[in-house]
Short mmCIF file of C-alpha atoms and ligand atoms in Angstrom, two decimals:
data_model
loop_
_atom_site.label_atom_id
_atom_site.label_comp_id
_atom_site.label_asym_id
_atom_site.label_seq_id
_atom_site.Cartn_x
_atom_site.Cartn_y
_atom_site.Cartn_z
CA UNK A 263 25.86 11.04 9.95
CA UNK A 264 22.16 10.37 9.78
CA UNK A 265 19.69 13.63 10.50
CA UNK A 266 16.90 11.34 11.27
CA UNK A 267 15.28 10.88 14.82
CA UNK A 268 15.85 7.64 16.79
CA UNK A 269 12.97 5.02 16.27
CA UNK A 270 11.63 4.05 19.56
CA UNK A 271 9.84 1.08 19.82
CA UNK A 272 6.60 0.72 22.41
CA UNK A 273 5.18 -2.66 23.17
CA UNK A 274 2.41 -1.62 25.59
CA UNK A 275 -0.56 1.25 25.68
CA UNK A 276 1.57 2.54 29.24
CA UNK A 277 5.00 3.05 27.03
CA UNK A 278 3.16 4.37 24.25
CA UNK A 279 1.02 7.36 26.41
CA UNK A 280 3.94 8.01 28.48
CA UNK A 281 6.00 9.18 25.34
CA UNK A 282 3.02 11.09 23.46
CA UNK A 283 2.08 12.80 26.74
CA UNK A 284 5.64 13.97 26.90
CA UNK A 285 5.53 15.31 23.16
CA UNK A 286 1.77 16.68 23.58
CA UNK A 287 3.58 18.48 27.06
CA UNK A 288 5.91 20.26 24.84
CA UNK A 289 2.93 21.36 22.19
CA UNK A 290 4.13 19.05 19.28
CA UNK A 291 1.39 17.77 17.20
CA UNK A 292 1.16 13.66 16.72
CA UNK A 293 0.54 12.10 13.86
CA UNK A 294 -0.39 8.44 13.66
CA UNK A 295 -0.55 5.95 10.64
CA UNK A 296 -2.30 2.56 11.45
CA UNK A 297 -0.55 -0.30 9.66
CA UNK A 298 -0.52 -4.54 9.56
CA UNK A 299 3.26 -3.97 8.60
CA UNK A 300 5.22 -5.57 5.41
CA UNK A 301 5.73 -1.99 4.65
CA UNK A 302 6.30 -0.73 1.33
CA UNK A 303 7.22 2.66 -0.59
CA UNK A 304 3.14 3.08 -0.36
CA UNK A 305 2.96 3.12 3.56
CA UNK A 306 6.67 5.25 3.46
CA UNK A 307 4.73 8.06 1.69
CA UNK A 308 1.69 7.84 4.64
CA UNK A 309 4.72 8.30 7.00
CA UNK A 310 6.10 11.22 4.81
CA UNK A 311 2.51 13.14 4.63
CA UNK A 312 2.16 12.45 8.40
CA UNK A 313 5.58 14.25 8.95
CA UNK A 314 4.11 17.48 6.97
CA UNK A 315 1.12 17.56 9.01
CA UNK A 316 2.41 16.80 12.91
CA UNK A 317 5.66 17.36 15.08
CA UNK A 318 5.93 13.37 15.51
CA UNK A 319 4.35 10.60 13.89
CA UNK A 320 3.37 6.76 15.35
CA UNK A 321 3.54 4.21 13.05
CA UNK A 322 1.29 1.39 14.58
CA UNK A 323 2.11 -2.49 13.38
CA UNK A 324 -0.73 -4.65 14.44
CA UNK A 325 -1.94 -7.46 12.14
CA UNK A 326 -5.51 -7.60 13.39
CA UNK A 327 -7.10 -10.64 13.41
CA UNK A 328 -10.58 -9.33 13.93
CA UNK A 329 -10.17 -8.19 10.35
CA UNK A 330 -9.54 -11.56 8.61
CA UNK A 331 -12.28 -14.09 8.36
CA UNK A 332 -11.54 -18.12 9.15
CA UNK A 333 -10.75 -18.39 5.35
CA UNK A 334 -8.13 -15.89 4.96
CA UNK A 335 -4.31 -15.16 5.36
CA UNK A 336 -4.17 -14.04 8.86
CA UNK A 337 -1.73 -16.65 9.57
CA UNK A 338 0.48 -16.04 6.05
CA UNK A 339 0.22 -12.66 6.01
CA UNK A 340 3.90 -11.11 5.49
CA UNK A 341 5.74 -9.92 8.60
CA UNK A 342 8.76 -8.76 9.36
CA UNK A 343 8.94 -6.28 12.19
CA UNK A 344 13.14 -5.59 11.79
CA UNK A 345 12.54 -4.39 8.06
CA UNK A 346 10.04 -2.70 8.96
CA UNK A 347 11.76 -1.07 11.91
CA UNK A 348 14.36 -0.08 9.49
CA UNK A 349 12.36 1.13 6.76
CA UNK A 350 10.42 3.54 9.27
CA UNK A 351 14.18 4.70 10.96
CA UNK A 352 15.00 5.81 7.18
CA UNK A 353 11.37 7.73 6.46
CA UNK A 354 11.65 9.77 9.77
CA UNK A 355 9.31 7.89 11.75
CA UNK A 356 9.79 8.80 15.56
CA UNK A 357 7.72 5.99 18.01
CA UNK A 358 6.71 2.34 15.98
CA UNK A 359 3.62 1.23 18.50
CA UNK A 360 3.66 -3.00 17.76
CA UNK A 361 1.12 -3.55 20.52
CA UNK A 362 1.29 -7.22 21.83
CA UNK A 363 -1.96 -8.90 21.51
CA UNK A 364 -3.12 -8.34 24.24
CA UNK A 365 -2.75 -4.52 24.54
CA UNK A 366 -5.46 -4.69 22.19
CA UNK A 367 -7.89 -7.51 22.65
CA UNK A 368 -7.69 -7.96 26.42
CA UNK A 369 -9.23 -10.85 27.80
CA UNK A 370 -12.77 -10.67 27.77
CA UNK A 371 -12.83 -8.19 25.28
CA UNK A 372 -16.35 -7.90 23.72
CA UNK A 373 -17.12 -4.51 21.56
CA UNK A 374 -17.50 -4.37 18.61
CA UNK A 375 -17.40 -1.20 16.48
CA UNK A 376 -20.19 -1.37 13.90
CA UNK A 377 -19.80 1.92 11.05
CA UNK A 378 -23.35 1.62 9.15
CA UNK A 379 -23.98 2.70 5.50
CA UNK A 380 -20.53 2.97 3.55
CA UNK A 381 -19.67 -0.44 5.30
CA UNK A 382 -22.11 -2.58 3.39
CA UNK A 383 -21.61 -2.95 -0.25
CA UNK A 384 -18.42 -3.70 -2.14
CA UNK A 385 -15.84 -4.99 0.72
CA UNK A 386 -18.68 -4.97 3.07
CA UNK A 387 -20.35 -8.20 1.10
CA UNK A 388 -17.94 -9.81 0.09
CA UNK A 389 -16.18 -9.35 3.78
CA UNK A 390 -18.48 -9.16 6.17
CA UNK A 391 -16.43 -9.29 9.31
CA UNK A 392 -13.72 -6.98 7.60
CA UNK A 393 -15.05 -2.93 8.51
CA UNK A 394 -16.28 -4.42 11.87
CA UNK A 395 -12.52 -5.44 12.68
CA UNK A 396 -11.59 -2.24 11.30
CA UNK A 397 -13.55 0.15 13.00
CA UNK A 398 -13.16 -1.86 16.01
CA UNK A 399 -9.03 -1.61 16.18
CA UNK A 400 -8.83 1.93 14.64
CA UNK A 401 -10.87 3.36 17.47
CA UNK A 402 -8.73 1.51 19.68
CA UNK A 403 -5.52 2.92 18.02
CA UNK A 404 -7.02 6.26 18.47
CA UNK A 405 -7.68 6.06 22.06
CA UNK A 406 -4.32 4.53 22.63
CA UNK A 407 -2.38 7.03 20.55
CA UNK A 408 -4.47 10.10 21.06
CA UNK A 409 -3.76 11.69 17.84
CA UNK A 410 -4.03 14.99 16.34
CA UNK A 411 -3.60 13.61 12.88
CA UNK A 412 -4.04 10.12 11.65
CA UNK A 413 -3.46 9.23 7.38
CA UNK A 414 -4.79 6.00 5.81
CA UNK A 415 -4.05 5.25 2.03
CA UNK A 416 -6.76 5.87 -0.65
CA UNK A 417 -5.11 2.28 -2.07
CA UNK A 418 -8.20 1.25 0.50
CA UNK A 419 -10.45 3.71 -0.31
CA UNK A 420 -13.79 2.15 1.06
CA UNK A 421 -12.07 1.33 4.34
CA UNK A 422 -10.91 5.18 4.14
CA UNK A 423 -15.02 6.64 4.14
CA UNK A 424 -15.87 4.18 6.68
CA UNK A 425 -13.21 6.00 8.78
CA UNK A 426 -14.30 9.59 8.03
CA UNK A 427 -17.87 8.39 8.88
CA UNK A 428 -16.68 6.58 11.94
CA UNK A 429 -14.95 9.95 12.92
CA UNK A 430 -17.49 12.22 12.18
CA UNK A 431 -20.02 10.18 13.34
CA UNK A 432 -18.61 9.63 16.86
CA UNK A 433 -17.09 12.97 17.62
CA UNK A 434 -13.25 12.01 17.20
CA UNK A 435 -11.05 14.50 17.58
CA UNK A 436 -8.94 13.63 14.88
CA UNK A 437 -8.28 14.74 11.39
CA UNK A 438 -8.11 12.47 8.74
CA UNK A 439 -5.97 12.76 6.26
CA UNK A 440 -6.06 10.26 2.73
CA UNK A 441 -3.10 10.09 0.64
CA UNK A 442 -2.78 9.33 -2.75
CA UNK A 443 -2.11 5.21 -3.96
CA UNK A 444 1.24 4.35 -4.61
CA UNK A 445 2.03 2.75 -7.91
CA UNK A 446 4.51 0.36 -9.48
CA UNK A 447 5.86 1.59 -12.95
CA UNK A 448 2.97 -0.43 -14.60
CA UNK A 449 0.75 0.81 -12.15
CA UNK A 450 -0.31 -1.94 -9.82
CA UNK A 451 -1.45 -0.81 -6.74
CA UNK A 452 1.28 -0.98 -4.29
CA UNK A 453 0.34 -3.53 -1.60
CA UNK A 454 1.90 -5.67 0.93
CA UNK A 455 -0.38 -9.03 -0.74
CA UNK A 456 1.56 -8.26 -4.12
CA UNK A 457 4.46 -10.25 -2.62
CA UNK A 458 1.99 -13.77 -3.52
CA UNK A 459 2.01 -13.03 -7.21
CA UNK A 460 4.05 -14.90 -9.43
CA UNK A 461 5.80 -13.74 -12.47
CA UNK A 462 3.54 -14.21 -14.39
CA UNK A 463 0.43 -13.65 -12.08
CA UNK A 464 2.22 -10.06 -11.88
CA UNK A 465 2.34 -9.15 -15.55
CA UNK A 466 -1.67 -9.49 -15.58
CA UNK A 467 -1.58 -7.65 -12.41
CA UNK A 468 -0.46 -4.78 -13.90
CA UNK A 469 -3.46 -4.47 -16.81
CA UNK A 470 -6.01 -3.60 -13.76
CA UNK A 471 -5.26 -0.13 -13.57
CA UNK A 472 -5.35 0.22 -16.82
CA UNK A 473 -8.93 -1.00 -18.10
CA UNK A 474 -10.00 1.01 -14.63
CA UNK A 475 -8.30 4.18 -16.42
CA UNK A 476 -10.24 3.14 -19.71
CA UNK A 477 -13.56 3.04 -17.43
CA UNK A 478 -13.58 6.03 -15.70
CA UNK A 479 -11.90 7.97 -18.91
CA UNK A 480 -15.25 6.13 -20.85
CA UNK A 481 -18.20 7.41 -17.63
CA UNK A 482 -15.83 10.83 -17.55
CA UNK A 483 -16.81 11.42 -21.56
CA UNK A 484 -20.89 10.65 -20.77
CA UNK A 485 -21.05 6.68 -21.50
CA UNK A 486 -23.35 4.62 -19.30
CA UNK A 487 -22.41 3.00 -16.11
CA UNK A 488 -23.89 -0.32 -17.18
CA UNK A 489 -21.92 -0.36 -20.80
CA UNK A 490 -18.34 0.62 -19.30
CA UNK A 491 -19.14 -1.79 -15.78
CA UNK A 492 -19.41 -4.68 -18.54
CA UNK A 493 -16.77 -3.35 -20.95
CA UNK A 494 -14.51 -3.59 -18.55
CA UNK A 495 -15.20 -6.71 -16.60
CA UNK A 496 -14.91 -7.68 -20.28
CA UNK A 497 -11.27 -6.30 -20.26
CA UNK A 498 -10.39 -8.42 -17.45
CA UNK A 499 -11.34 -11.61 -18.09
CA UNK A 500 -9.35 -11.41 -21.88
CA UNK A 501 -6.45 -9.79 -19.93
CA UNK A 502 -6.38 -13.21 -17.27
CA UNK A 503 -7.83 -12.41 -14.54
CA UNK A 504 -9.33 -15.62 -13.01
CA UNK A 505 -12.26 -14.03 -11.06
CA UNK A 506 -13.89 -10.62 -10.56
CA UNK A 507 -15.56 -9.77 -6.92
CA UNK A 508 -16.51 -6.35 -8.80
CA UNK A 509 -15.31 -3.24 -11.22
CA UNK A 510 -18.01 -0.34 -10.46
CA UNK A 511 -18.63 3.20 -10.47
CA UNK A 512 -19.99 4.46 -7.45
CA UNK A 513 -20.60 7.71 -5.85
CA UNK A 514 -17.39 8.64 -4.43
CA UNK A 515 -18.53 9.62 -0.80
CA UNK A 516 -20.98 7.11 0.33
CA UNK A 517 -20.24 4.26 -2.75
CA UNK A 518 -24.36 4.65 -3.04
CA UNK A 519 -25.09 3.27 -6.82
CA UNK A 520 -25.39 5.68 -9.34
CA UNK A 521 -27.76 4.29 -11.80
CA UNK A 522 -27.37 2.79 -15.00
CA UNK A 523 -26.91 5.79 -17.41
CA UNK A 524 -24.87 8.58 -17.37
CA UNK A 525 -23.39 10.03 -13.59
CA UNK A 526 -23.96 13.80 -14.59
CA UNK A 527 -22.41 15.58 -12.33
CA UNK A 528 -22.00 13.02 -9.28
CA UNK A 529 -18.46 12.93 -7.79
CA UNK A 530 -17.74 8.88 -8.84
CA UNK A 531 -14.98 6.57 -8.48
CA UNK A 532 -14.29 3.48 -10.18
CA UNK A 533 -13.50 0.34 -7.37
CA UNK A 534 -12.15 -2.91 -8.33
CA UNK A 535 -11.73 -6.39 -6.56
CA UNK A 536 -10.37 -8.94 -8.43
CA UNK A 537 -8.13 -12.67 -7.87
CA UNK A 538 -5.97 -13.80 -10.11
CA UNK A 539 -4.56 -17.26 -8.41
CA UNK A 540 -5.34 -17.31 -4.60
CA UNK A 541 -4.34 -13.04 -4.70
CA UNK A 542 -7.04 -10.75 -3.91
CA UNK A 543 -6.43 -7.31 -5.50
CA UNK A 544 -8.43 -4.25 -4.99
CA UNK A 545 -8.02 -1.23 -6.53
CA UNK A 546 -9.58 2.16 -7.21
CA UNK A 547 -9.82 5.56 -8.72
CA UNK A 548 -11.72 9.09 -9.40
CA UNK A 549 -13.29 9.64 -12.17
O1 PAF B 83 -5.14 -0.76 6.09
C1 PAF B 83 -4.64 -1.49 6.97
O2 PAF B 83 -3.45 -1.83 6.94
C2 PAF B 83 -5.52 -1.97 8.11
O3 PAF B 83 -6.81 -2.24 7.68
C3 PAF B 83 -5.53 -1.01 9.32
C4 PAF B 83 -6.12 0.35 8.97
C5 PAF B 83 -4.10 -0.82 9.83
C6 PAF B 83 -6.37 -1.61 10.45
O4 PAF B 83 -5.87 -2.83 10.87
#
């Protein structure tokens, strides 16, 4: 006989309060984890460090078009709410929040939530419209779910500091947590968009993490940013890679630039986009 909670499912913001003002009436502590669904072992563990730090955790599924420009996979990107249902059941997820449209973008809705700074390089160029739609539904999420706890995945670690900014910057009253990236045995990146790679498309997948290992191991040791930025971009291209957005070190808080030469004693992190076929990969570490 299974120990774990039943799921319940809420479809509208009324369902949803009416069960987390019942738990908050009783003193437990809510966790929340904001996903687009297509869950994998990666968004299992969010689920499993939510479940440390709150009484119940909400798993939201909301594939936010806001988020996607014109040109991207909103309308291909994997679904499949009964797996997912399942897969949540199992990890000792108590409420799944998949919000009809409408719960979120009303009609007439007009705000925008604009996070300044962190936002603009990296994802932020190449994606304008992305941390806008972000911002915009996660501040939604948190007025909807009211939680004490919410954990996003370092996997997307810019989109995590535009969060903690967002949070801090707006008085939120809720702690962020960011969990570690989940990683295949090669160590790709966990990530719902892996499911577009082909066979082969997947083997050279799998080299990313390792000339980003090479890279930070190379800035760790006192090489210059400039040297291991081309070394590596170097790396990629002989290893397949079709295209690369960007492989940089940046300052791990804010993602400022840290100068050509050697980072000292700057907290950095290495960030990676990259395409190999029409799949986007991003990726990132510490240094
Ligand atoms: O990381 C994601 O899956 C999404 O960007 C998020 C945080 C759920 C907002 O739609």
């Amino acid at each position: 006989m299974s120990e774990r909670p039943a799921l319940t499912v809420a479809r509208t913001v009324k369902d949803l309060r009416w069960q987390v003002f019942a738990w908050r009436a009783e003193g437990l502590r809510v966790g929340l984890v904001p996903t687009m669904g297509a869950l994998h072992e990666g968004h299992l563990s969010l689920v499993r460090l939510a479940l440390e730090s709150a009484d119940r955790v909400v798993v939201s599924l909301f594939v936010n078009p806001a988020q996607f420009a014109p040109t991207e996979d909103f309308a291909s990107y994997p679904r499949g709410e009964d797996r997912d249902r399942e897969m949540l059941a199992e990890a000792g997820c108590h409420l799944l929040y998949a919000p009809d449209a409408t719960e979120i973008y009303p009609p007439g809705f007009s705000t925008t939530v604009t996070v300044g700074g962190v936002s603009a390089p990296l994802e932020g160029e190449r994606r304008p419209q992305f941390f806008g739609g972000v911002a915009t539904v996660v501040t939604k999420l948190f007025n909807q779910v009211a939680p004490d706890v919410a954990v996003f995945g370092e996997k997307d670690y810019q989109q995590l500091q535009v969060i903690r900014r967002l949070v801090r910057d707006l008085d939120l009253p809720v702690q962020i947590i960011g969990a570690p990236t989940r990683r295949a045995e090669d160590g790709l990146a966990l990530s719902s968009r892996n499911a577009y790679l082909s066979a082969d498309e997947r083997v050279v997948a799998g080299k990313l993490n390792v000339i980003m290992a090479q890279m930070a191991r190379s800035v760790a040791a006192g090489g210059a940013v400039i040297t291991a930025e081309a070394m590596a971009a170097d790396a990629l291209r002989a290893a397949g890679f079709d295209s690369i957005d960007y492989i940089e070190v940046r300052h791990a808080e804010d993602l400022s630039t840290l100068g050509p030469g050697p980072i000292g004693d700057s907290p950095a992190r290495v960030l990676a986009a990259v395409k190999i076929g029409k799949t986007r990969l991003i990726d990132n570490i510490a240094v």
